[in-house]
Amino acid sequence: QKEVEQNSGPLSVPEGAIASLNCTYSDRVSQSFFWYRQYSGKSPELIMSIYSNGDKEDGRFTAQLNKASQYVSLLIRDSQPSDSATYLCAGPDRGSTLGRLYFGRGTQLTVWP
Amino acid sequence: DAGVTQSPTHLIKTRGQQVTLRCSPKSGHDTVSWYQQALGQGPQFIFQYYEEEERQRGNFPDRFSGHQFPNYSSELNVNALLLGDSALYLCASSFIRTGGYNEQFFGPGTRLTVL
């Protein structure tokens, strides 16, 4: 099993809808997570960090972490065409004190007007 | 407040050549990590530098080497380039805090093409 799996996608939603992105992770991953957004041809941009079980909200974004299920998700409410990008989830190596990250392969989101 | 910077932006090399990529971390950050991102994939960890030493290394051959300078900037060197080394090379900086949870911020990347 890969350390972080991100199998869903590509995802296409209409403007104003809720986009739901998710990842699962293995025991090798420490239980804090990061969501990055990557526009085509650009580098990843950190948009959400979540360190504890439950939900964390930031504007239109809500990250959810379920440690028992080893599952993390990102909800984007009121999706906008500008949200169209690839979303990467990443978790730190459990054995690394300096935070080496394992990334999923990304989910490509398209929000159409 | 300057973010993470990388140079050059793009690079074209031929097989067998050597390349050096450079990174300056975000102000206040002391740790630099390097990742390789192939098209359609997530970033893959190459190695990480802290206090001028390589602290952790991913599954990359010895052709990949690096260095961190006293001002925390870093270089990534790749020798004997192969076609498969063509990728986006990303530098990420972070600040080591006790207890972990070190958010990593990426630079714009260097697009390397090997012909």
Short mmCIF file of C-alpha atoms in Angstrom, two decimals:
data_model
loop_
_atom_site.label_atom_id
_atom_site.label_comp_id
_atom_site.label_asym_id
_atom_site.label_seq_id
_atom_site.Cartn_x
_atom_site.Cartn_y
_atom_site.Cartn_z
CA GLN A 1 0.00 0.00 0.00
CA LYS A 2 1.24 3.45 -0.84
CA GLU A 3 1.70 5.75 2.10
CA VAL A 4 -0.92 8.21 0.83
CA GLU A 5 -3.56 7.17 -1.67
CA GLN A 6 -5.60 9.62 -3.63
CA ASN A 7 -7.56 7.70 -6.19
CA SER A 8 -10.60 9.81 -6.94
CA GLY A 9 -10.77 11.98 -10.00
CA PRO A 10 -10.77 13.75 -12.21
CA LEU A 11 -13.68 15.57 -10.61
CA SER A 12 -15.99 17.96 -12.42
CA VAL A 13 -18.60 20.06 -10.60
CA PRO A 14 -20.79 23.03 -11.56
CA GLU A 15 -20.14 26.46 -10.13
CA GLY A 16 -21.68 26.82 -6.67
CA ALA A 17 -21.60 23.09 -5.90
CA ILE A 18 -19.64 21.31 -3.16
CA ALA A 19 -16.50 19.53 -4.29
CA SER A 20 -15.35 16.62 -2.15
CA LEU A 21 -11.79 15.34 -2.32
CA ASN A 22 -10.37 12.53 -0.23
CA CYS A 23 -7.28 10.53 0.69
CA THR A 24 -6.43 7.47 2.72
CA TYR A 25 -3.12 6.86 4.40
CA SER A 26 -1.04 4.03 5.81
CA ASP A 27 0.48 3.46 9.24
CA ARG A 28 3.74 4.98 7.98
CA VAL A 29 2.13 8.39 7.97
CA SER A 30 1.92 10.59 11.02
CA GLN A 31 -1.57 11.81 11.74
CA SER A 32 -1.40 15.38 10.59
CA PHE A 33 -2.24 16.35 7.05
CA PHE A 34 -1.77 19.08 4.53
CA TRP A 35 -3.76 20.01 1.45
CA TYR A 36 -2.03 21.71 -1.44
CA ARG A 37 -3.55 23.28 -4.53
CA GLN A 38 -1.55 23.18 -7.75
CA TYR A 39 -2.56 25.15 -10.79
CA SER A 40 -1.41 23.84 -14.15
CA GLY A 41 2.25 24.64 -14.69
CA LYS A 42 2.69 26.03 -11.19
CA SER A 43 4.04 24.70 -7.89
CA PRO A 44 1.91 23.40 -5.00
CA GLU A 45 0.42 26.01 -2.67
CA LEU A 46 -0.45 25.09 0.91
CA ILE A 47 -4.14 25.79 1.54
CA MET A 48 -5.05 23.76 4.65
CA SER A 49 -3.31 22.02 7.54
CA ILE A 50 -5.12 19.72 9.96
CA TYR A 51 -3.52 18.16 13.02
CA SER A 52 -6.33 16.74 15.12
CA ASN A 53 -9.30 14.49 14.60
CA GLY A 54 -12.41 16.21 13.32
CA ASP A 55 -13.11 19.19 11.11
CA LYS A 56 -11.23 22.38 10.43
CA GLU A 57 -12.88 25.18 8.50
CA ASP A 58 -11.21 28.06 6.67
CA GLY A 59 -13.52 30.13 4.53
CA ARG A 60 -15.03 27.91 1.85
CA PHE A 61 -12.68 25.05 2.70
CA THR A 62 -13.26 22.35 5.31
CA ALA A 63 -10.69 19.67 6.04
CA GLN A 64 -11.77 16.52 7.85
CA LEU A 65 -9.46 14.03 9.53
CA ASN A 66 -10.63 10.62 10.72
CA LYS A 67 -7.72 8.89 12.41
CA ALA A 68 -9.61 5.68 13.14
CA SER A 69 -10.35 5.19 9.45
CA GLN A 70 -7.05 6.75 8.30
CA TYR A 71 -9.03 9.01 6.03
CA VAL A 72 -8.75 12.70 5.28
CA SER A 73 -10.96 14.85 3.07
CA LEU A 74 -11.29 18.38 1.77
CA LEU A 75 -14.64 19.96 1.03
CA ILE A 76 -14.86 23.07 -1.11
CA ARG A 77 -18.19 24.85 -0.73
CA ASP A 78 -19.60 27.24 -3.33
CA SER A 79 -17.01 26.06 -5.84
CA GLN A 80 -15.73 28.68 -8.25
CA PRO A 81 -14.08 28.29 -11.67
CA SER A 82 -10.93 29.69 -10.03
CA ASP A 83 -10.87 26.56 -7.83
CA SER A 84 -10.09 24.48 -10.93
CA ALA A 85 -6.72 22.93 -10.14
CA THR A 86 -5.09 19.73 -8.95
CA TYR A 87 -5.42 19.14 -5.22
CA LEU A 88 -2.70 17.19 -3.45
CA CYS A 89 -2.92 15.70 0.02
CA ALA A 90 0.26 15.10 1.98
CA GLY A 91 1.17 13.55 5.30
CA PRO A 92 4.46 13.46 7.22
CA ASP A 93 6.54 10.33 7.62
CA ARG A 94 5.83 8.97 11.09
CA GLY A 95 9.52 8.18 11.54
CA SER A 96 10.76 11.60 10.47
CA THR A 97 11.23 14.36 13.02
CA LEU A 98 11.80 16.87 10.24
CA GLY A 99 8.58 16.21 8.41
CA ARG A 100 9.36 14.43 5.17
CA LEU A 101 6.05 14.44 3.29
CA TYR A 102 4.33 11.66 1.39
CA PHE A 103 2.04 12.96 -1.34
CA GLY A 104 -0.92 11.47 -3.10
CA ARG A 105 -0.96 11.68 -6.88
CA GLY A 106 -3.51 14.47 -6.82
CA THR A 107 -7.13 14.97 -7.86
CA GLN A 108 -7.83 17.24 -10.80
CA LEU A 109 -10.86 19.41 -10.13
CA THR A 110 -12.72 21.30 -12.83
CA VAL A 111 -15.44 23.76 -11.86
CA TRP A 112 -17.56 24.73 -14.85
CA PRO A 113 -19.64 27.92 -15.02
CA ASP B 1 8.43 38.87 3.17
CA ALA B 2 10.08 36.91 0.38
CA GLY B 3 8.83 33.43 -0.18
CA VAL B 4 10.84 30.46 -1.37
CA THR B 5 12.84 31.23 -4.49
CA GLN B 6 14.38 28.83 -6.98
CA SER B 7 16.66 29.20 -9.96
CA PRO B 8 16.71 28.66 -12.80
CA THR B 9 13.07 28.47 -13.86
CA HIS B 10 13.70 26.22 -16.81
CA LEU B 11 16.67 24.16 -17.88
CA ILE B 12 17.40 21.98 -20.90
CA LYS B 13 20.24 19.48 -20.71
CA THR B 14 21.38 16.44 -22.64
CA ARG B 15 21.88 12.94 -21.33
CA GLY B 16 25.05 12.48 -19.33
CA GLN B 17 25.37 16.12 -18.36
CA GLN B 18 25.30 17.50 -14.83
CA VAL B 19 22.93 20.11 -13.42
CA THR B 20 22.78 22.32 -10.31
CA LEU B 21 19.53 23.75 -9.04
CA ARG B 22 19.34 26.43 -6.36
CA CYS B 23 16.88 27.32 -3.63
CA SER B 24 16.56 30.08 -1.06
CA PRO B 25 14.13 29.33 1.76
CA LYS B 26 11.41 31.57 3.10
CA SER B 27 12.63 34.12 5.62
CA GLY B 28 12.85 32.55 9.07
CA HIS B 29 12.95 28.99 7.77
CA ASP B 30 15.90 26.71 8.42
CA THR B 31 15.04 23.46 6.66
CA VAL B 32 15.01 22.74 2.96
CA SER B 33 13.46 19.70 1.32
CA TRP B 34 13.73 18.77 -2.34
CA TYR B 35 11.05 16.94 -4.30
CA GLN B 36 10.77 15.65 -7.85
CA GLN B 37 7.40 15.83 -9.56
CA ALA B 38 6.84 13.92 -12.76
CA LEU B 39 3.92 14.85 -14.99
CA GLY B 40 0.62 13.68 -13.52
CA GLN B 41 2.18 12.53 -10.26
CA GLY B 42 2.52 13.90 -6.77
CA PRO B 43 5.89 15.21 -5.59
CA GLN B 44 8.40 12.54 -4.56
CA PHE B 45 10.80 13.28 -1.71
CA ILE B 46 14.47 13.41 -2.68
CA PHE B 47 16.18 14.60 0.51
CA GLN B 48 16.07 17.12 3.29
CA TYR B 49 18.70 19.46 4.73
CA TYR B 50 18.88 20.91 8.20
CA GLU B 51 21.87 22.50 9.90
CA GLU B 52 23.87 21.99 6.70
CA GLU B 53 23.50 18.22 6.82
CA GLU B 54 21.41 15.78 4.83
CA ARG B 55 18.96 14.47 7.42
CA GLN B 56 16.75 12.16 5.42
CA ARG B 57 16.80 10.75 1.94
CA GLY B 58 14.17 9.25 -0.30
CA ASN B 59 14.55 6.48 -2.82
CA PHE B 60 16.86 8.31 -5.22
CA PRO B 61 20.27 7.19 -6.49
CA ASP B 62 23.56 8.73 -5.46
CA ARG B 63 23.55 10.74 -8.68
CA PHE B 64 21.35 13.10 -6.71
CA SER B 65 23.28 15.09 -4.14
CA GLY B 66 22.85 18.32 -2.33
CA HIS B 67 24.21 20.92 -0.04
CA GLN B 68 22.95 23.47 2.43
CA PHE B 69 24.83 26.68 3.12
CA PRO B 70 25.14 28.63 6.39
CA ASN B 71 22.46 31.06 5.17
CA TYR B 72 20.07 28.05 4.82
CA SER B 73 20.01 28.19 1.02
CA SER B 74 20.47 24.89 -0.76
CA GLU B 75 21.60 23.28 -3.97
CA LEU B 76 20.49 20.10 -5.68
CA ASN B 77 23.01 18.46 -8.00
CA VAL B 78 22.20 15.72 -10.46
CA ASN B 79 25.01 13.93 -12.28
CA ALA B 80 24.92 11.73 -15.38
CA LEU B 81 21.47 12.92 -16.38
CA LEU B 82 19.00 10.40 -17.75
CA LEU B 83 15.90 11.04 -19.83
CA GLY B 84 13.85 9.95 -16.83
CA ASP B 85 15.21 12.83 -14.78
CA SER B 86 13.01 15.21 -16.76
CA ALA B 87 10.59 16.63 -14.19
CA LEU B 88 9.64 19.63 -12.10
CA TYR B 89 12.05 19.97 -9.20
CA LEU B 90 10.55 21.58 -6.17
CA CYS B 91 12.20 23.06 -3.14
CA ALA B 92 10.19 23.39 0.05
CA SER B 93 11.20 25.25 3.16
CA SER B 94 10.01 24.89 6.73
CA PHE B 95 10.90 25.86 10.25
CA ILE B 96 11.62 23.06 12.65
CA ARG B 97 9.45 23.26 15.74
CA THR B 98 9.45 20.92 18.69
CA GLY B 99 6.60 18.47 18.33
CA GLY B 100 6.57 18.39 14.57
CA TYR B 101 3.77 19.84 12.44
CA ASN B 102 6.22 21.58 10.18
CA GLU B 103 4.35 23.16 7.32
CA GLN B 104 6.33 23.12 4.11
CA PHE B 105 6.08 25.92 1.57
CA PHE B 106 7.12 25.37 -2.01
CA GLY B 107 9.09 27.52 -4.37
CA PRO B 108 8.05 28.00 -8.01
CA GLY B 109 10.10 25.01 -9.12
CA THR B 110 12.67 24.33 -11.81
CA ARG B 111 11.46 22.56 -14.93
CA LEU B 112 14.28 20.27 -16.12
CA THR B 113 14.15 18.74 -19.57
CA VAL B 114 16.73 16.12 -20.50
CA LEU B 115 17.13 15.44 -24.23
#
